[in-house]
Amino acid sequence: MRRTLLLLGAVIVLGIQFIRPDRSVPKVDPADDLCAALQPPEAVAALLRAACYDCHSYQTQYPWYAEVAPVSWWLAHHVDEGREHVNFSVYGTMPPRDRAEMLEECSEEVLDGHMPLRSYTWMHAKARLSAAQRRTLADWLSAQAR
């Protein structure tokens, strides 16, 4: 009985590996990307890419464990939700008022420590922002909102 349950569990774990989340990316104009449009200083661009772009752009760099179900499903959902709220890859397509609101909201989220999410920084050390980095990023985002 125990052996049968272990075998069944192994078959299920292997079987779910074939259920792959959709990670396709729509065709977008690279000029509409936030960094392309606003040309932030290199230090700010590096912070954006390390702490924001994996969940809030079409430039997601998936780690190795994104290939393993059910983690792959959770990550795909997480990235989809992040892009739904803010997507830096389509910044240039947004009306100016929406851009300003998005940048100001991003500034507040970073400064308040709500972004990047702890569940993300736990596995991505480069995304952990110091207080000074938070201030730099938040100040730059806020300045661009004006």
mmCIF file of C-alpha atoms in Angstrom:
data_model
loop_
_atom_site.group_PDB
_atom_site.id
_atom_site.type_symbol
_atom_site.label_atom_id
_atom_site.label_comp_id
_atom_site.label_asym_id
_atom_site.label_seq_id
_atom_site.Cartn_x
_atom_site.Cartn_y
_atom_site.Cartn_z
ATOM 1 C CA MET A 1 0.000 0.000 0.000
ATOM 2 C CA ARG A 2 2.755 2.442 0.962
ATOM 3 C CA ARG A 3 4.682 1.646 -2.204
ATOM 4 C CA THR A 4 1.560 2.215 -4.321
ATOM 5 C CA LEU A 5 0.965 5.607 -2.731
ATOM 6 C CA LEU A 6 4.580 6.630 -3.313
ATOM 7 C CA LEU A 7 4.377 5.520 -6.927
ATOM 8 C CA LEU A 8 1.094 7.372 -7.420
ATOM 9 C CA GLY A 9 2.585 10.503 -5.847
ATOM 10 C CA ALA A 10 5.630 10.302 -8.127
ATOM 11 C CA VAL A 11 3.408 9.893 -11.204
ATOM 12 C CA ILE A 12 1.359 12.948 -10.184
ATOM 13 C CA VAL A 13 4.463 15.069 -9.539
ATOM 14 C CA LEU A 14 5.927 14.045 -12.892
ATOM 15 C CA GLY A 15 2.603 14.467 -14.679
ATOM 16 C CA ILE A 16 2.033 18.036 -13.525
ATOM 17 C CA GLN A 17 5.384 19.020 -15.031
ATOM 18 C CA PHE A 18 3.673 18.861 -18.431
ATOM 19 C CA ILE A 19 1.150 21.541 -17.460
ATOM 20 C CA ARG A 20 3.156 24.624 -18.403
ATOM 21 C CA PRO A 21 2.068 28.203 -17.712
ATOM 22 C CA ASP A 22 1.890 30.596 -20.637
ATOM 23 C CA ARG A 23 4.938 32.841 -20.563
ATOM 24 C CA SER A 24 4.491 34.336 -24.004
ATOM 25 C CA VAL A 25 5.136 38.040 -24.335
ATOM 26 C CA PRO A 26 3.179 40.325 -26.646
ATOM 27 C CA LYS A 27 5.063 42.302 -29.227
ATOM 28 C CA VAL A 28 5.870 45.720 -27.778
ATOM 29 C CA ASP A 29 7.907 48.663 -28.962
ATOM 30 C CA PRO A 30 11.173 48.788 -26.967
ATOM 31 C CA ALA A 31 10.973 52.593 -27.119
ATOM 32 C CA ASP A 32 7.865 52.443 -24.905
ATOM 33 C CA ASP A 33 9.834 50.905 -22.030
ATOM 34 C CA LEU A 34 10.200 53.156 -18.986
ATOM 35 C CA CYS A 35 14.000 53.089 -19.053
ATOM 36 C CA ALA A 36 14.082 53.800 -22.791
ATOM 37 C CA ALA A 37 11.567 56.626 -22.508
ATOM 38 C CA LEU A 38 12.933 58.351 -19.389
ATOM 39 C CA GLN A 39 16.630 57.417 -19.574
ATOM 40 C CA PRO A 40 17.222 57.174 -15.809
ATOM 41 C CA PRO A 41 20.740 57.448 -14.401
ATOM 42 C CA GLU A 42 22.521 54.090 -14.542
ATOM 43 C CA ALA A 43 22.215 53.597 -10.769
ATOM 44 C CA VAL A 44 18.439 54.048 -10.938
ATOM 45 C CA ALA A 45 18.113 51.850 -14.034
ATOM 46 C CA ALA A 46 20.054 49.113 -12.227
ATOM 47 C CA LEU A 47 17.711 49.343 -9.225
ATOM 48 C CA LEU A 48 14.646 49.205 -11.473
ATOM 49 C CA ARG A 49 15.951 46.152 -13.295
ATOM 50 C CA ALA A 50 17.021 44.341 -10.118
ATOM 51 C CA ALA A 51 13.998 45.101 -7.961
ATOM 52 C CA CYS A 52 11.093 45.776 -10.328
ATOM 53 C CA TYR A 53 11.421 44.479 -13.874
ATOM 54 C CA ASP A 54 10.969 40.752 -13.224
ATOM 55 C CA CYS A 55 7.366 41.270 -12.120
ATOM 56 C CA HIS A 56 6.535 44.626 -13.695
ATOM 57 C CA SER A 57 7.733 44.327 -17.299
ATOM 58 C CA TYR A 58 7.913 41.906 -20.198
ATOM 59 C CA GLN A 59 11.631 41.492 -19.462
ATOM 60 C CA THR A 60 11.165 38.854 -16.770
ATOM 61 C CA GLN A 61 14.231 36.747 -16.016
ATOM 62 C CA TYR A 62 12.824 33.460 -14.769
ATOM 63 C CA PRO A 63 14.971 31.487 -12.295
ATOM 64 C CA TRP A 64 15.573 27.761 -12.684
ATOM 65 C CA TYR A 65 12.812 26.852 -10.241
ATOM 66 C CA ALA A 66 10.273 28.558 -12.515
ATOM 67 C CA GLU A 67 10.468 25.370 -14.569
ATOM 68 C CA VAL A 68 9.106 23.178 -11.763
ATOM 69 C CA ALA A 69 5.370 22.825 -11.207
ATOM 70 C CA PRO A 70 3.568 23.883 -9.085
ATOM 71 C CA VAL A 71 6.069 26.693 -8.392
ATOM 72 C CA SER A 72 5.936 27.643 -12.080
ATOM 73 C CA TRP A 73 2.188 28.213 -11.792
ATOM 74 C CA TRP A 74 2.548 30.410 -8.725
ATOM 75 C CA LEU A 75 5.298 32.495 -10.354
ATOM 76 C CA ALA A 76 3.337 32.928 -13.582
ATOM 77 C CA HIS A 77 0.316 34.123 -11.613
ATOM 78 C CA HIS A 78 2.498 36.462 -9.551
ATOM 79 C CA VAL A 79 4.103 37.996 -12.657
ATOM 80 C CA ASP A 80 0.718 38.340 -14.391
ATOM 81 C CA GLU A 81 -0.649 40.217 -11.363
ATOM 82 C CA GLY A 82 2.432 42.436 -11.191
ATOM 83 C CA ARG A 83 2.134 43.382 -14.861
ATOM 84 C CA GLU A 84 -1.578 44.007 -14.426
ATOM 85 C CA HIS A 85 -0.851 46.661 -11.789
ATOM 86 C CA VAL A 86 2.263 48.206 -13.351
ATOM 87 C CA ASN A 87 4.012 47.295 -16.589
ATOM 88 C CA PHE A 88 7.128 49.318 -17.354
ATOM 89 C CA SER A 89 7.333 47.785 -20.842
ATOM 90 C CA VAL A 90 4.268 49.740 -21.990
ATOM 91 C CA TYR A 91 5.002 53.002 -20.166
ATOM 92 C CA GLY A 92 5.197 54.988 -23.399
ATOM 93 C CA THR A 93 1.710 53.917 -24.490
ATOM 94 C CA MET A 94 0.052 55.334 -21.372
ATOM 95 C CA PRO A 95 -1.622 58.745 -21.260
ATOM 96 C CA PRO A 96 0.572 61.348 -19.464
ATOM 97 C CA ARG A 97 -1.749 61.585 -16.462
ATOM 98 C CA ASP A 98 -1.703 57.798 -15.968
ATOM 99 C CA ARG A 99 2.083 57.784 -16.259
ATOM 100 C CA ALA A 100 2.386 60.410 -13.537
ATOM 101 C CA GLU A 101 -0.007 58.558 -11.240
ATOM 102 C CA MET A 102 1.806 55.262 -11.800
ATOM 103 C CA LEU A 103 5.217 56.792 -11.069
ATOM 104 C CA GLU A 104 3.977 58.503 -7.915
ATOM 105 C CA GLU A 105 2.334 55.295 -6.702
ATOM 106 C CA CYS A 106 5.526 53.329 -7.425
ATOM 107 C CA SER A 107 7.514 55.899 -5.472
ATOM 108 C CA GLU A 108 5.233 55.546 -2.462
ATOM 109 C CA GLU A 109 5.244 51.729 -2.589
ATOM 110 C CA VAL A 110 9.051 51.616 -2.704
ATOM 111 C CA LEU A 111 9.488 54.229 0.018
ATOM 112 C CA ASP A 112 6.957 52.525 2.301
ATOM 113 C CA GLY A 113 8.776 49.204 1.853
ATOM 114 C CA HIS A 114 5.818 47.469 0.201
ATOM 115 C CA MET A 115 7.821 46.894 -2.974
ATOM 116 C CA PRO A 116 9.630 44.804 -3.871
ATOM 117 C CA LEU A 117 7.662 42.097 -2.126
ATOM 118 C CA ARG A 118 9.405 40.148 0.613
ATOM 119 C CA SER A 119 8.426 36.912 -1.096
ATOM 120 C CA TYR A 120 10.516 38.120 -4.060
ATOM 121 C CA THR A 121 13.514 39.491 -2.182
ATOM 122 C CA TRP A 122 13.746 36.304 -0.138
ATOM 123 C CA MET A 123 15.040 34.492 -3.225
ATOM 124 C CA HIS A 124 16.528 37.479 -5.080
ATOM 125 C CA ALA A 125 19.191 39.152 -2.978
ATOM 126 C CA LYS A 126 19.912 41.780 -5.649
ATOM 127 C CA ALA A 127 16.365 43.060 -5.251
ATOM 128 C CA ARG A 128 16.810 43.824 -1.552
ATOM 129 C CA LEU A 129 16.991 47.595 -1.318
ATOM 130 C CA SER A 130 18.774 49.496 1.398
ATOM 131 C CA ALA A 131 17.128 52.582 2.855
ATOM 132 C CA ALA A 132 19.388 54.763 0.695
ATOM 133 C CA GLN A 133 18.509 52.787 -2.442
ATOM 134 C CA ARG A 134 14.808 53.045 -1.613
ATOM 135 C CA ARG A 135 15.161 56.799 -1.215
ATOM 136 C CA THR A 136 17.120 57.136 -4.487
ATOM 137 C CA LEU A 137 14.580 55.132 -6.451
ATOM 138 C CA ALA A 138 11.556 56.755 -4.835
ATOM 139 C CA ASP A 139 12.933 60.273 -5.323
ATOM 140 C CA TRP A 140 13.681 59.617 -8.988
ATOM 141 C CA LEU A 141 10.233 58.107 -9.625
ATOM 142 C CA SER A 142 8.518 60.985 -7.846
ATOM 143 C CA ALA A 143 10.539 63.585 -9.769
ATOM 144 C CA GLN A 144 9.516 61.972 -13.079
ATOM 145 C CA ALA A 145 5.855 62.113 -12.057
ATOM 146 C CA ARG A 146 5.900 65.917 -12.070
#
